């Protein structure tokens, strides 16, 4: 199969998975995908950026689609949330070989760092009273980062070890990354 076609297919599948998981979670547990301390199960899919560059645009597009669905999302949230995902997944991909005892801890922290800073700033500037307060920014960013940490260090870790343990990375993702 052509590498470009495989890349596009993987990107589309990852975007659809992210959006479908977010929609399903929001349907079953309203508000859990868009609160200050959100726990988006779909964020665990960020782990896919460790295995294929197709995850970078796939997760970014999935985030855009998910934020379109969330009622009350500002257009700015679609922009900034998606940029945070783009930055986090790109950083994860570039740090994928940095491991502590075969565990990609630094990579798994990237979604918390990027979303904490970007979404924390967005909440502080656009959702609070329009004035930037550093302590409030740290609070908002910390709450966002906390949710991301929970997802990545629990669900992301489980997904990572399932993919590696079952050699899914070698079976499915190897051809695009080569």
C-alpha atoms as a printed R data frame, in Angstrom:
    type eleno elety resid chain resno       x      y      z
1   ATOM     1    CA   UNK     A     1   0.000  0.000  0.000
2   ATOM     2    CA   UNK     A     2   1.175  3.525 -0.775
3   ATOM     3    CA   UNK     A     3   2.651  5.261  2.309
4   ATOM     4    CA   UNK     A     4   0.711  8.474  1.657
5   ATOM     5    CA   UNK     A     5  -2.579  6.605  1.445
6   ATOM     6    CA   UNK     A     6  -1.768  4.663  4.615
7   ATOM     7    CA   UNK     A     7  -0.901  7.925  6.394
8   ATOM     8    CA   UNK     A     8  -4.226  9.497  5.364
9   ATOM     9    CA   UNK     A     9  -6.198  6.395  6.356
10  ATOM    10    CA   UNK     A    10  -4.508  6.221  9.774
11  ATOM    11    CA   UNK     A    11  -5.069  9.962 10.284
12  ATOM    12    CA   UNK     A    12  -8.790  9.603  9.463
13  ATOM    13    CA   UNK     A    13  -9.264  6.539 11.679
14  ATOM    14    CA   UNK     A    14  -7.525  8.207 14.632
15  ATOM    15    CA   UNK     A    15  -9.589 11.394 14.192
16  ATOM    16    CA   UNK     A    16 -12.805  9.368 14.034
17  ATOM    17    CA   UNK     A    17 -11.857  7.319 17.120
18  ATOM    18    CA   UNK     A    18 -11.064 10.457 19.118
19  ATOM    19    CA   UNK     A    19 -14.290 12.186 18.112
20  ATOM    20    CA   UNK     A    20 -16.446  9.081 18.656
21  ATOM    21    CA   UNK     A    21 -14.992  8.436 22.131
22  ATOM    22    CA   UNK     A    22 -15.507 12.071 23.112
23  ATOM    23    CA   UNK     A    23 -19.083 12.127 21.786
24  ATOM    24    CA   UNK     A    24 -19.913  8.863 23.561
25  ATOM    25    CA   UNK     A    25 -18.446 10.064 26.853
26  ATOM    26    CA   UNK     A    26 -20.256 13.387 26.616
27  ATOM    27    CA   UNK     A    27 -23.516 11.546 25.911
28  ATOM    28    CA   UNK     A    28 -23.086  9.139 28.835
29  ATOM    29    CA   UNK     A    29 -21.498 11.619 31.271
30  ATOM    30    CA   UNK     A    30 -22.474 15.158 30.190
31  ATOM    31    CA   UNK     A    31 -19.937 17.856 30.947
32  ATOM    32    CA   UNK     A    32 -16.997 15.548 31.654
33  ATOM    33    CA   UNK     A    33 -15.356 16.336 28.318
34  ATOM    34    CA   UNK     A    34 -15.442 20.120 28.630
35  ATOM    35    CA   UNK     A    35 -15.186 21.030 32.338
36  ATOM    36    CA   UNK     A    36 -12.152 22.780 33.850
37  ATOM    37    CA   UNK     A    37 -10.973 19.446 35.257
38  ATOM    38    CA   UNK     A    38 -11.942 17.333 32.303
39  ATOM    39    CA   UNK     A    39 -11.209 13.677 32.019
40  ATOM    40    CA   UNK     A    40 -11.569 12.957 28.306
41  ATOM    41    CA   UNK     A    41 -11.083  9.254 27.818
42  ATOM    42    CA   UNK     A    42 -10.234 10.035 24.188
43  ATOM    43    CA   UNK     A    43  -7.102 11.876 25.343
44  ATOM    44    CA   UNK     A    44  -5.529  8.476 26.072
45  ATOM    45    CA   UNK     A    45  -5.285  8.129 22.285
46  ATOM    46    CA   UNK     A    46  -2.483 10.715 22.429
47  ATOM    47    CA   UNK     A    47  -0.301  7.665 23.080
48  ATOM    48    CA   UNK     A    48  -0.672  6.831 19.384
49  ATOM    49    CA   UNK     A    49   1.707  9.734 18.661
50  ATOM    50    CA   UNK     A    50   4.474  7.528 20.077
51  ATOM    51    CA   UNK     A    51   3.929  5.051 17.252
52  ATOM    52    CA   UNK     A    52   2.911  6.981 14.140
53  ATOM    53    CA   UNK     A    53   3.238 10.548 12.875
54  ATOM    54    CA   UNK     A    54  -0.306 10.138 11.471
55  ATOM    55    CA   UNK     A    55  -1.540 10.551 15.047
56  ATOM    56    CA   UNK     A    56  -0.480 14.209 15.077
57  ATOM    57    CA   UNK     A    57  -2.985 15.453 12.458
58  ATOM    58    CA   UNK     A    58  -5.454 12.694 13.408
59  ATOM    59    CA   UNK     A    59  -5.696 13.712 17.060
60  ATOM    60    CA   UNK     A    60  -5.709 17.406 16.153
61  ATOM    61    CA   UNK     A    61  -8.600 16.901 13.726
62  ATOM    62    CA   UNK     A    62 -10.389 14.697 16.255
63  ATOM    63    CA   UNK     A    63 -10.047 17.493 18.814
64  ATOM    64    CA   UNK     A    64 -11.490 20.032 16.358
65  ATOM    65    CA   UNK     A    65 -14.466 17.758 15.649
66  ATOM    66    CA   UNK     A    66 -15.016 17.099 19.350
67  ATOM    67    CA   UNK     A    67 -14.879 20.781 20.228
68  ATOM    68    CA   UNK     A    68 -17.389 21.550 17.464
69  ATOM    69    CA   UNK     A    69 -19.784 19.176 19.196
70  ATOM    70    CA   UNK     A    70 -19.370 20.507 22.731
71  ATOM    71    CA   UNK     A    71 -22.207 22.951 23.275
72  ATOM    72    CA   UNK     A    72 -20.923 26.215 24.640
73  ATOM    73    CA   UNK     A    73 -17.442 25.866 23.149
74  ATOM    74    CA   UNK     A    74 -16.181 29.129 21.843
75  ATOM    75    CA   UNK     A    75 -14.601 29.155 18.408
76  ATOM    76    CA   UNK     A    76 -11.466 30.133 20.314
77  ATOM    77    CA   UNK     A    77 -11.612 26.817 22.185
78  ATOM    78    CA   UNK     A    78 -11.588 24.947 18.888
79  ATOM    79    CA   UNK     A    79  -8.518 26.911 17.863
80  ATOM    80    CA   UNK     A    80  -6.562 26.889 21.122
81  ATOM    81    CA   UNK     A    81  -7.594 23.380 22.210
82  ATOM    82    CA   UNK     A    82  -6.593 22.008 18.835
83  ATOM    83    CA   UNK     A    83  -3.294 23.908 18.879
84  ATOM    84    CA   UNK     A    84  -2.565 22.466 22.328
85  ATOM    85    CA   UNK     A    85  -3.238 18.982 20.962
86  ATOM    86    CA   UNK     A    86  -1.053 19.658 17.922
87  ATOM    87    CA   UNK     A    87   1.819 20.844 20.129
88  ATOM    88    CA   UNK     A    88   1.451 18.010 22.630
89  ATOM    89    CA   UNK     A    89   1.299 15.235 20.042
90  ATOM    90    CA   UNK     A    90   4.193 16.676 18.014
91  ATOM    91    CA   UNK     A    91   6.287 16.879 21.199
92  ATOM    92    CA   UNK     A    92   5.281 13.313 22.103
93  ATOM    93    CA   UNK     A    93   6.333 12.071 18.668
94  ATOM    94    CA   UNK     A    94   9.723 13.794 18.855
95  ATOM    95    CA   UNK     A    95  10.316 12.555 22.426
96  ATOM    96    CA   UNK     A    96   9.093  9.010 21.721
97  ATOM    97    CA   UNK     A    97  12.534  7.441 22.204
98  ATOM    98    CA   UNK     A    98  13.201  9.179 25.529
99  ATOM    99    CA   UNK     A    99  12.299  6.568 28.123
100 ATOM   100    CA   UNK     A   100  12.892  5.786 31.757
101 ATOM   101    CA   UNK     A   101  13.203  1.998 32.063
102 ATOM   102    CA   UNK     A   102  11.223  1.549 28.818
103 ATOM   103    CA   UNK     A   103   8.480  3.929 30.015
104 ATOM   104    CA   UNK     A   104   7.892  7.129 27.944
105 ATOM   105    CA   UNK     A   105   7.144  9.331 30.976
106 ATOM   106    CA   UNK     A   106   8.324 12.596 29.412
107 ATOM   107    CA   UNK     A   107   6.155 12.017 26.340
108 ATOM   108    CA   UNK     A   108   3.125 11.158 28.454
109 ATOM   109    CA   UNK     A   109   3.502 14.450 30.338
110 ATOM   110    CA   UNK     A   110   3.303 16.579 27.170
111 ATOM   111    CA   UNK     A   111  -0.527 16.731 26.940
112 ATOM   112    CA   UNK     A   112  -0.681 17.965 30.546
113 ATOM   113    CA   UNK     A   113   1.993 20.594 29.895
114 ATOM   114    CA   UNK     A   114   0.565 21.906 26.619
115 ATOM   115    CA   UNK     A   115  -3.088 21.805 27.671
116 ATOM   116    CA   UNK     A   116  -2.314 23.197 31.109
117 ATOM   117    CA   UNK     A   117  -0.552 26.228 29.647
118 ATOM   118    CA   UNK     A   118  -2.693 26.860 26.560
119 ATOM   119    CA   UNK     A   119  -6.135 26.034 27.962
120 ATOM   120    CA   UNK     A   120  -5.247 27.552 31.345
121 ATOM   121    CA   UNK     A   121  -4.388 30.795 29.537
122 ATOM   122    CA   UNK     A   122  -7.556 30.581 27.425
123 ATOM   123    CA   UNK     A   123  -9.774 30.085 30.489
124 ATOM   124    CA   UNK     A   124  -8.041 32.903 32.338
125 ATOM   125    CA   UNK     A   125  -8.254 35.408 29.499
126 ATOM   126    CA   UNK     A   126 -11.599 34.570 27.883
127 ATOM   127    CA   UNK     A   127 -13.725 32.918 30.566
128 ATOM   128    CA   UNK     A   128 -12.770 34.721 33.756
129 ATOM   129    CA   UNK     A   129 -13.166 38.524 33.786
130 ATOM   130    CA   UNK     A   130 -10.924 39.255 30.795
131 ATOM   131    CA   UNK     A   131  -7.972 40.304 32.918
132 ATOM   132    CA   UNK     A   132  -4.911 38.140 33.252
133 ATOM   133    CA   UNK     A   133  -4.037 37.142 36.805
134 ATOM   134    CA   UNK     A   134  -0.979 34.900 37.140
135 ATOM   135    CA   UNK     A   135  -2.164 33.066 40.269
136 ATOM   136    CA   UNK     A   136  -5.553 32.405 38.695
137 ATOM   137    CA   UNK     A   137  -3.811 31.251 35.494
138 ATOM   138    CA   UNK     A   138  -1.733 28.779 37.514
139 ATOM   139    CA   UNK     A   139  -4.911 27.526 39.182
140 ATOM   140    CA   UNK     A   140  -6.836 27.132 35.916
141 ATOM   141    CA   UNK     A   141  -3.851 25.612 34.106
142 ATOM   142    CA   UNK     A   142  -3.196 23.308 37.043
143 ATOM   143    CA   UNK     A   143  -6.762 22.015 37.000
144 ATOM   144    CA   UNK     A   144  -6.598 21.331 33.264
145 ATOM   145    CA   UNK     A   145  -3.187 19.664 33.647
146 ATOM   146    CA   UNK     A   146  -4.500 17.534 36.516
147 ATOM   147    CA   UNK     A   147  -7.216 16.019 34.328
148 ATOM   148    CA   UNK     A   148  -4.716 15.392 31.529
149 ATOM   149    CA   UNK     A   149  -2.264 13.781 33.938
150 ATOM   150    CA   UNK     A   150  -4.966 11.464 35.210
151 ATOM   151    CA   UNK     A   151  -5.887 10.344 31.718
152 ATOM   152    CA   UNK     A   152  -2.355  9.978 30.402
153 ATOM   153    CA   UNK     A   153  -0.757  8.351 33.435
154 ATOM   154    CA   UNK     A   154  -3.595  5.870 33.939
155 ATOM   155    CA   UNK     A   155  -5.413  5.212 30.659
156 ATOM   156    CA   UNK     A   156  -2.533  6.314 28.437
157 ATOM   157    CA   UNK     A   157  -0.110  4.044 30.270
158 ATOM   158    CA   UNK     A   158  -2.483  1.081 29.981
159 ATOM   159    CA   UNK     A   159  -3.000  1.748 26.256
160 ATOM   160    CA   UNK     A   160   0.764  2.119 25.722
161 ATOM   161    CA   UNK     A   161   1.519 -1.244 27.342
162 ATOM   162    CA   UNK     A   162  -1.313 -2.990 25.486
163 ATOM   163    CA   UNK     A   163   0.003 -1.680 22.150
164 ATOM   164    CA   UNK     A   164   3.612 -2.630 22.932
165 ATOM   165    CA   UNK     A   165   2.762 -5.912 24.679
166 ATOM   166    CA   UNK     A   166   0.616 -7.169 21.827
167 ATOM   167    CA   UNK     A   167   3.084 -5.770 19.261
168 ATOM   168    CA   UNK     A   168   0.336 -3.699 17.671
169 ATOM   169    CA   UNK     A   169   2.944 -1.017 17.024
170 ATOM   170    CA   UNK     A   170   4.873 -3.430 14.794
171 ATOM   171    CA   UNK     A   171   1.788 -4.792 13.032
172 ATOM   172    CA   UNK     A   172  -0.130 -1.603 12.276
173 ATOM   173    CA   UNK     A   173   2.007  1.499 12.638
174 ATOM   174    CA   UNK     A   174   5.458  0.454 11.418
175 ATOM   175    CA   UNK     A   175   4.833  1.062  7.709
176 ATOM   176    CA   UNK     A   176   3.969  4.749  8.102
177 ATOM   177    CA   UNK     A   177   6.881  5.521 10.455
178 ATOM   178    CA   UNK     A   178   9.571  3.807  8.356
